[in-house]
Coordinates of C-alpha atoms in Angstrom, one line a residue:
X1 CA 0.0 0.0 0.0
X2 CA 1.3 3.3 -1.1
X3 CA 1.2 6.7 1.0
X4 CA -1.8 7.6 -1.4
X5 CA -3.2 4.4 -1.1
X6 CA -7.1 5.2 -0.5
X7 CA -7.7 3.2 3.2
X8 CA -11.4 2.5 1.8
X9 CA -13.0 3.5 -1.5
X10 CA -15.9 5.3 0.0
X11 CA -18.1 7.8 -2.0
X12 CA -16.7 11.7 -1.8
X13 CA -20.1 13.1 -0.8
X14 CA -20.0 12.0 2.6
X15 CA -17.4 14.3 3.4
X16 CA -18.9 17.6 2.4
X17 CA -22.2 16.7 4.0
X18 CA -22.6 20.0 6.5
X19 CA -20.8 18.5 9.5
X20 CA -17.1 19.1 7.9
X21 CA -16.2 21.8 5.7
X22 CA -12.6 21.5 6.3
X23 CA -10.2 18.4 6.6
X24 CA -6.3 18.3 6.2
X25 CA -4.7 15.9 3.4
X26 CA -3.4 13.6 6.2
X27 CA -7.6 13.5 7.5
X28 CA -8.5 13.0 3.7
X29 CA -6.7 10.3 3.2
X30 CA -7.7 8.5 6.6
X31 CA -11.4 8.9 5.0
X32 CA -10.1 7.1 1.8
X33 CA -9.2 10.0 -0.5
X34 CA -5.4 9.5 -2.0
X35 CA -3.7 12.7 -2.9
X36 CA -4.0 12.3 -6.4
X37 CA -8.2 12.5 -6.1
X38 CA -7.7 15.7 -3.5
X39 CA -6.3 17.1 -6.4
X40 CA -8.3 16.6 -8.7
X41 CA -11.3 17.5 -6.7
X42 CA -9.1 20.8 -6.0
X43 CA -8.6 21.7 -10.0
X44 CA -10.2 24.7 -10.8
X45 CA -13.8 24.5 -11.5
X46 CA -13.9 21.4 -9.4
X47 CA -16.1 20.9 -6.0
X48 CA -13.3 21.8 -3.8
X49 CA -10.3 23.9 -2.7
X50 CA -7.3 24.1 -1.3
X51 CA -7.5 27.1 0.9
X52 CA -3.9 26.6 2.7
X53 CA -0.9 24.0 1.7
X54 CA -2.6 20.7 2.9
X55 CA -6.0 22.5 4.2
X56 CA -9.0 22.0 1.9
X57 CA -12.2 23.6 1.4
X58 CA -15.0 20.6 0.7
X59 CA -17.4 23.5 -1.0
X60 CA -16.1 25.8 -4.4
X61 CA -17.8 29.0 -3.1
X62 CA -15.6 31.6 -0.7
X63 CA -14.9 30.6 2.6
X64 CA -16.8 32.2 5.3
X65 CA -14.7 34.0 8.4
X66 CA -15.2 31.0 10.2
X67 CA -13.7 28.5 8.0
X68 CA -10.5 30.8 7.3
X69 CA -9.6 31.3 11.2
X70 CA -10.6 27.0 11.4
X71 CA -8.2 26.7 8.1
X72 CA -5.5 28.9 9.7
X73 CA -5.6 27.1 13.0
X74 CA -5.5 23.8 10.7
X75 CA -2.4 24.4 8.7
X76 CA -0.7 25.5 11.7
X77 CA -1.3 23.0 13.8
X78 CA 1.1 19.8 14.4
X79 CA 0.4 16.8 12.5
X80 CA -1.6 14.4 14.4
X81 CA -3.4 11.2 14.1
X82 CA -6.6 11.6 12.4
X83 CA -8.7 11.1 15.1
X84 CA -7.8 13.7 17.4
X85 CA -7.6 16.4 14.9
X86 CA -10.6 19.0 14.2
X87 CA -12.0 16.9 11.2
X88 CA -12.9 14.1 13.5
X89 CA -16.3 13.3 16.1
X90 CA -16.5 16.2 18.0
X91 CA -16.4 15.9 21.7
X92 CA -20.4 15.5 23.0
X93 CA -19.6 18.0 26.0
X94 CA -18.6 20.8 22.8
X95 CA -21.7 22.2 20.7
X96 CA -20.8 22.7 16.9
X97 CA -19.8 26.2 15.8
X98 CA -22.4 28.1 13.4
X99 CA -22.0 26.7 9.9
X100 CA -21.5 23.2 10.8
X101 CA -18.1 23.4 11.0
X102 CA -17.1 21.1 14.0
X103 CA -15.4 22.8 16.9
X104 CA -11.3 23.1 16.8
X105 CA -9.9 20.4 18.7
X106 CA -7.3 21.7 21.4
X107 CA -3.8 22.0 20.3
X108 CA -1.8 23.9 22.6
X109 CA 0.9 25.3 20.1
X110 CA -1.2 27.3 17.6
X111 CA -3.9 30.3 18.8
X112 CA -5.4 33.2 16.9
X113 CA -3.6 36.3 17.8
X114 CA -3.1 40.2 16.7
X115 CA -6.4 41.8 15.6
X116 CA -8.4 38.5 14.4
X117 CA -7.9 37.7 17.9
X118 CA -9.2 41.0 19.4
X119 CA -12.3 40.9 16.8
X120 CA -12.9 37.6 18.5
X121 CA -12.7 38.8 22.1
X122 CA -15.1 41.2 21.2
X123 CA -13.4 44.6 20.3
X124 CA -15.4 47.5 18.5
X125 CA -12.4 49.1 17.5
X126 CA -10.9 45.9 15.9
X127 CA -11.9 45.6 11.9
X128 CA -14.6 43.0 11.3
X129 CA -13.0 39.2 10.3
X130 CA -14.3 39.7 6.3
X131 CA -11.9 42.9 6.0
X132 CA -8.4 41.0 7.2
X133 CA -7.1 39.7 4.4
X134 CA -4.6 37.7 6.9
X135 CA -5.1 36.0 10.4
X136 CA -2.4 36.2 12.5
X137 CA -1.3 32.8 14.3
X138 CA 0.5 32.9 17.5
X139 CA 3.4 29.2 17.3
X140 CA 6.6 28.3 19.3
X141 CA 9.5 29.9 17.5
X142 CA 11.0 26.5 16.4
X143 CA 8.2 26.0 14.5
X144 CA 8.8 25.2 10.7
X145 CA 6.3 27.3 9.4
X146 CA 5.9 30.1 6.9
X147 CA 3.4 32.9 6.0
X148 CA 0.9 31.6 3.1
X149 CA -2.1 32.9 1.5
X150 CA -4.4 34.2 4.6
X151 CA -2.6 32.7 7.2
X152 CA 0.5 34.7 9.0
X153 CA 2.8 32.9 11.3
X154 CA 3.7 34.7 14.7
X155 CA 6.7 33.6 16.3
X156 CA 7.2 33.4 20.0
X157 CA 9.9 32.0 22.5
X158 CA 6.8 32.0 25.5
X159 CA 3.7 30.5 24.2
X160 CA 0.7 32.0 26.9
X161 CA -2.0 29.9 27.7
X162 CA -5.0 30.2 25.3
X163 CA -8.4 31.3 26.0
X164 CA -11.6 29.5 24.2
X165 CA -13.5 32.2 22.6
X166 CA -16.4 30.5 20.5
X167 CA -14.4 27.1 20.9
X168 CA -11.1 28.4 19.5
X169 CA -8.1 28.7 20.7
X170 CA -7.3 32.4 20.7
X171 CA -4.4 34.6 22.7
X172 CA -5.2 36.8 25.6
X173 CA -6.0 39.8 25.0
X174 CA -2.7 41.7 26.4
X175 CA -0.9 39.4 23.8
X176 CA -3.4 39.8 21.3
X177 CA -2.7 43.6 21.5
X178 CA 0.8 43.2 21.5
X179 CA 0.8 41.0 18.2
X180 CA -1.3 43.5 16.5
X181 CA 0.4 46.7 18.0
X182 CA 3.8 45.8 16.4
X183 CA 2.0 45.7 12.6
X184 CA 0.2 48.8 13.2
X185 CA 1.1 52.7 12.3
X186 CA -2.0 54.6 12.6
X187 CA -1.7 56.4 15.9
X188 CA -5.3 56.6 16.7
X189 CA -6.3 53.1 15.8
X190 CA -3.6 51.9 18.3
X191 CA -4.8 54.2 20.6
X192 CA -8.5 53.5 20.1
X193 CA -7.0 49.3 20.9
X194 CA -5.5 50.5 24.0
X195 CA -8.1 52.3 25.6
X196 CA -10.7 50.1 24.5
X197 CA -8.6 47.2 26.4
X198 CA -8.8 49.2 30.1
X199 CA -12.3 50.7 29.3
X200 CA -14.0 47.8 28.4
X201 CA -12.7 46.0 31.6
X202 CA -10.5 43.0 28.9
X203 CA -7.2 43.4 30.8
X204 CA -4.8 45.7 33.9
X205 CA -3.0 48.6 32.1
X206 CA 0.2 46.7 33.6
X207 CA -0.4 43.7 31.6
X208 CA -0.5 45.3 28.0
X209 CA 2.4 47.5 29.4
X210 CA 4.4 44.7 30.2
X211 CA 3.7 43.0 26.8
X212 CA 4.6 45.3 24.9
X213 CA 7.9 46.0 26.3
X214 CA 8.7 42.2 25.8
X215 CA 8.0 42.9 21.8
X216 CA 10.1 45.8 22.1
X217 CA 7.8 48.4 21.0
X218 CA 7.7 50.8 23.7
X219 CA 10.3 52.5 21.3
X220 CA 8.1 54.0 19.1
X221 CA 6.7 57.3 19.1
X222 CA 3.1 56.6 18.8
X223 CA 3.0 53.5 20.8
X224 CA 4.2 55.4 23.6
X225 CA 1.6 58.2 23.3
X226 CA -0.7 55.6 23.3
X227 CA 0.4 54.0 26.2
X228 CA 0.6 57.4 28.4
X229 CA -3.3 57.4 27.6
X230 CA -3.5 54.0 28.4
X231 CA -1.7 54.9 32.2
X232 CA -3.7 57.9 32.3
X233 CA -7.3 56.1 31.2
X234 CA -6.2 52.9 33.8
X235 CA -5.5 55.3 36.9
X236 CA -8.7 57.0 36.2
X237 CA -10.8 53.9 36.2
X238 CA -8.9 52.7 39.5
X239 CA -9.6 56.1 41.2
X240 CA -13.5 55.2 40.1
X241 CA -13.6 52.2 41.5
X242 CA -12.4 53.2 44.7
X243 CA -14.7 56.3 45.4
X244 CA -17.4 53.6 44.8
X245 CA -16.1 51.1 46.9
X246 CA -16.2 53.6 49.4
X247 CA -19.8 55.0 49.0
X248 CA -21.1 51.6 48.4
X249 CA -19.4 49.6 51.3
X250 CA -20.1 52.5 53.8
X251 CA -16.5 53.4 54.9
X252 CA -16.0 56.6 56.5
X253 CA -15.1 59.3 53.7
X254 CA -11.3 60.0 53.2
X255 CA -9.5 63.2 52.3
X256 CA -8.9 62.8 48.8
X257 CA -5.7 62.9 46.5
X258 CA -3.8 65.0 49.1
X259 CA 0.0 65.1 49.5
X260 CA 1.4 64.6 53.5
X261 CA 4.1 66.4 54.5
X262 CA 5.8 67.1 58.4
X263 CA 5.1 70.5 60.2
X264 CA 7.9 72.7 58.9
X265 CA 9.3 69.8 57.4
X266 CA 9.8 67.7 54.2
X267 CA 7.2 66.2 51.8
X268 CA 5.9 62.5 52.7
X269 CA 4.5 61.9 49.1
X270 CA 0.9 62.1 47.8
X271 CA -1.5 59.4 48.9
X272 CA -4.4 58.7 47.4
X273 CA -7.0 58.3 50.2
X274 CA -6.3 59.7 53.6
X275 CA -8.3 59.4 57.1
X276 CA -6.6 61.4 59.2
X277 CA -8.4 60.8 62.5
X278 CA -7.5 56.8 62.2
X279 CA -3.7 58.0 59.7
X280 CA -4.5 55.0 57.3
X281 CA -3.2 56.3 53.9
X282 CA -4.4 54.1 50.6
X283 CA -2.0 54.1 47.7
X284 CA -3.4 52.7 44.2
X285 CA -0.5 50.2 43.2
X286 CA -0.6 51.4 39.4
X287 CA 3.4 51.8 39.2
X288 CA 3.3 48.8 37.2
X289 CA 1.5 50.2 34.9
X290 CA 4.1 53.0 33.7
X291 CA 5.5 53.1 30.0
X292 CA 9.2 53.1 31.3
X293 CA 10.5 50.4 34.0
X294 CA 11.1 51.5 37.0
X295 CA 14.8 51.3 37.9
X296 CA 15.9 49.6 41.2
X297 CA 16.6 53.4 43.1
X298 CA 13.0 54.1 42.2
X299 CA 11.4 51.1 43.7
X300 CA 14.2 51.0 47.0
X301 CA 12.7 55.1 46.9
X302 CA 9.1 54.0 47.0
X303 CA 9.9 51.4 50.0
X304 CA 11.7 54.3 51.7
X305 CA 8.6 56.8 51.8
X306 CA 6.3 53.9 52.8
X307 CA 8.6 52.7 55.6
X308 CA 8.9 56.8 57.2
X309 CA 5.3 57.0 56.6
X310 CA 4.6 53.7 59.0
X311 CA 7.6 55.6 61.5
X312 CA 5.4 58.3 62.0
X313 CA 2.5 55.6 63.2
X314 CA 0.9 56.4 59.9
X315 CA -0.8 52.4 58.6
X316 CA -0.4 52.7 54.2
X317 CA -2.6 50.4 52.5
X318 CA -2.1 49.7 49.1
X319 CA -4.7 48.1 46.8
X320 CA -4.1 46.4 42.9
X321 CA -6.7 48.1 40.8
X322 CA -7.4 44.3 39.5
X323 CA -8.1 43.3 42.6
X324 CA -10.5 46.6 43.5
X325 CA -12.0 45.8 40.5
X326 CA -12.4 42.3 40.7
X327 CA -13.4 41.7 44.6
X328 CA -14.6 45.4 45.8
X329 CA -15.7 43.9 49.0
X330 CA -12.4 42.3 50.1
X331 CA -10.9 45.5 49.5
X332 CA -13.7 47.3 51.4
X333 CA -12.5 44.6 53.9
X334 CA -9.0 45.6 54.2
X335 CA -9.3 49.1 54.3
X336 CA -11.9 48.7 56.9
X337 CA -9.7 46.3 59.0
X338 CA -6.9 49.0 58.7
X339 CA -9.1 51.7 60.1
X340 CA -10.5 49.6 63.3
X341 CA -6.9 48.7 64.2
X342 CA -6.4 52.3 64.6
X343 CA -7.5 52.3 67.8
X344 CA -4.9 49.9 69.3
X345 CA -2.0 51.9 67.8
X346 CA -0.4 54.5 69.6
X347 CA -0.8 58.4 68.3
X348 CA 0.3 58.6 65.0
X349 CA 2.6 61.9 64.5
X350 CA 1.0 64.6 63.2
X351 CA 1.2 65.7 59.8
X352 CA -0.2 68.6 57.6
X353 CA -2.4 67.7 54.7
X354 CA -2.5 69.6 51.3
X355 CA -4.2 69.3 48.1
X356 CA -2.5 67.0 45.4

């Protein structure tokens, strides 16, 4: 028996039937097709297509946005056996995908990324699937693949762990951005990305931040204007979140956004809550959010202030705007905690409070 040795001579119909739109040569020929009838089947005029070397459309009409991000994640996918590959039963426990196309089977090492992949995760600002001409997919960087026809290969030394978004495999969002950030140059439409990404609640400012400084773009000029908004539009969403916690979780009402300083003496840095009868400051942890890393004098600064602050019998509680957004009333918790230990302390020194 030859590689293109058909394992059964069964009718082609069966295969183009509604349930499977797309099968690999290797998934073909497992269903008795040899090579040599793929291709003929594939000649132009005929009943099918080859959409992507050894990916093949069963239908002659255009693919729909489905079956391109299905054939993408197809061709890019390691060659398995056929019965664990997308072409095969799918799992009871997964629905099929509008279309009948059958629902991707998990391969760990191929994901939609760049702006397919925030189109998927819901963006507004990302372009609709029909308009990319080419998906990006997100492989190791050993992998031997190359760029073809509407699929384009995305290298990377750390694969992340894929998130199912209507039962594909599909990069995080912080990635996602990343991956489409780097083959952008219109300012506003990577600023619209950036904002929409803190906005719309998909991801911390700090994660985006930090993924684009591992792709090295934080270089250029209108990535980084984007990403002071990005700061900017993160800090001012934190601050939100925290005046609400406070109205809705009934702590007493801080001085806000105020700057501490000794009588006479030297600044103590800006806070961003302050209750000055129990001297619990709150700090929003945002520094990890910043364009630029911070440098080790910077952070051994930061621990300095904080320490001379907790001298002067002042408590400083610092809250992650994730986690304030994410679980309010364990933060409410905290803070309140903080304010009830007050009275055990001794006297904290007094300090004069200013406007920030």
């Amino acid at each position: 028996m030859t590689h293109d040795t058909p394992l059964s001579p069964r009718p082609l119909h069966h295969l183009a039937d509604g349930r499977r739109r797309l099968m690999t040569a290797a998934q073909l020929r497992a269903h008795g097709v040899s090579a040599a009838e793929t291709g003929r089947q594939c000649r132009p005029g005929g009943p099918w297509q080859q959409l992507l070397p050894n990916v093949v459309l069963l239908h002659a009409g255009p693919p729909t946005s489905e079956e391109r991000l299905h054939a993408v994640l197809l061709y890019a996918a390691r060659e398995r056996t056929p019965a664990a590959v997308s072409g095969g039963p799918a799992p009871a426990s997964v629905p099929r995908q509008p279309g009948g196309q059958q629902p991707f089977a998990a391969d760990p090492e191929a994901m939609i990324t760049g702006l397919a992949a925030l189109t998927l995760h819901g963006f507004s600002a990302a372009p609709p699937l029909p308009s990319l001409d080419a998906l990006d997919v997100l492989v190791p960087r050993l992998r031997r693949l190359r760029s073809t026809g509407c699929a384009r290969v995305v290298r990377t030394a750390a694969l992340p762990t894929a998130v199912r978004v209507t039962g594909l495999p599909v990069a995080p969002v912080a990635r996602a951005l990343a991956d489409a950030v780097a083959g952008l140059t219109d300012p506003g439409v990577v600023h619209r990305l950036l904002t929409e990404a803190v906005r719309g609640g998909h991801c911390e400012p700090a994660a985006v931040v930090r993924e684009l400084n591992r792709a090295r773009l934080l270089g250029r000029p209108h990535v980084v204007d984007a990403v002071d908004s990005l700061v900017a539009e993160g800090r001012a969403l934190a601050e939100e979140h925290l005046y609400r916690m406070v109205r809705e979780h009934a702590l007493p009402e801080p001085v806000w956004n105020v700057d501490l300083r000794l009588p006479g003496g030297p600044g103590l840095g800006g806070v961003d809550a302050f209750w000055p009868e129990q001297a619990v400051a709150l700090e929003l942890d945002t520094r990890g959010a910043h364009r630029r890393q911070e440098d080790d004098a910077a952070r051994a600064e930061q621990a300095r202030r904080r320490e001379h602050l907790e001298r002067l019998g002042i408590t400083v509680v610092r809250l992650a705007p994730r986690k304030l957004r994410a679980s309010p009333e364990h933060q409410a918790a905290v803070v309140r905690t903080a304010l009830m230990a007050a009275e055990d302390r001794e006297p904290a020194a007094y300090v004069v409070v200013l406007p920030r």
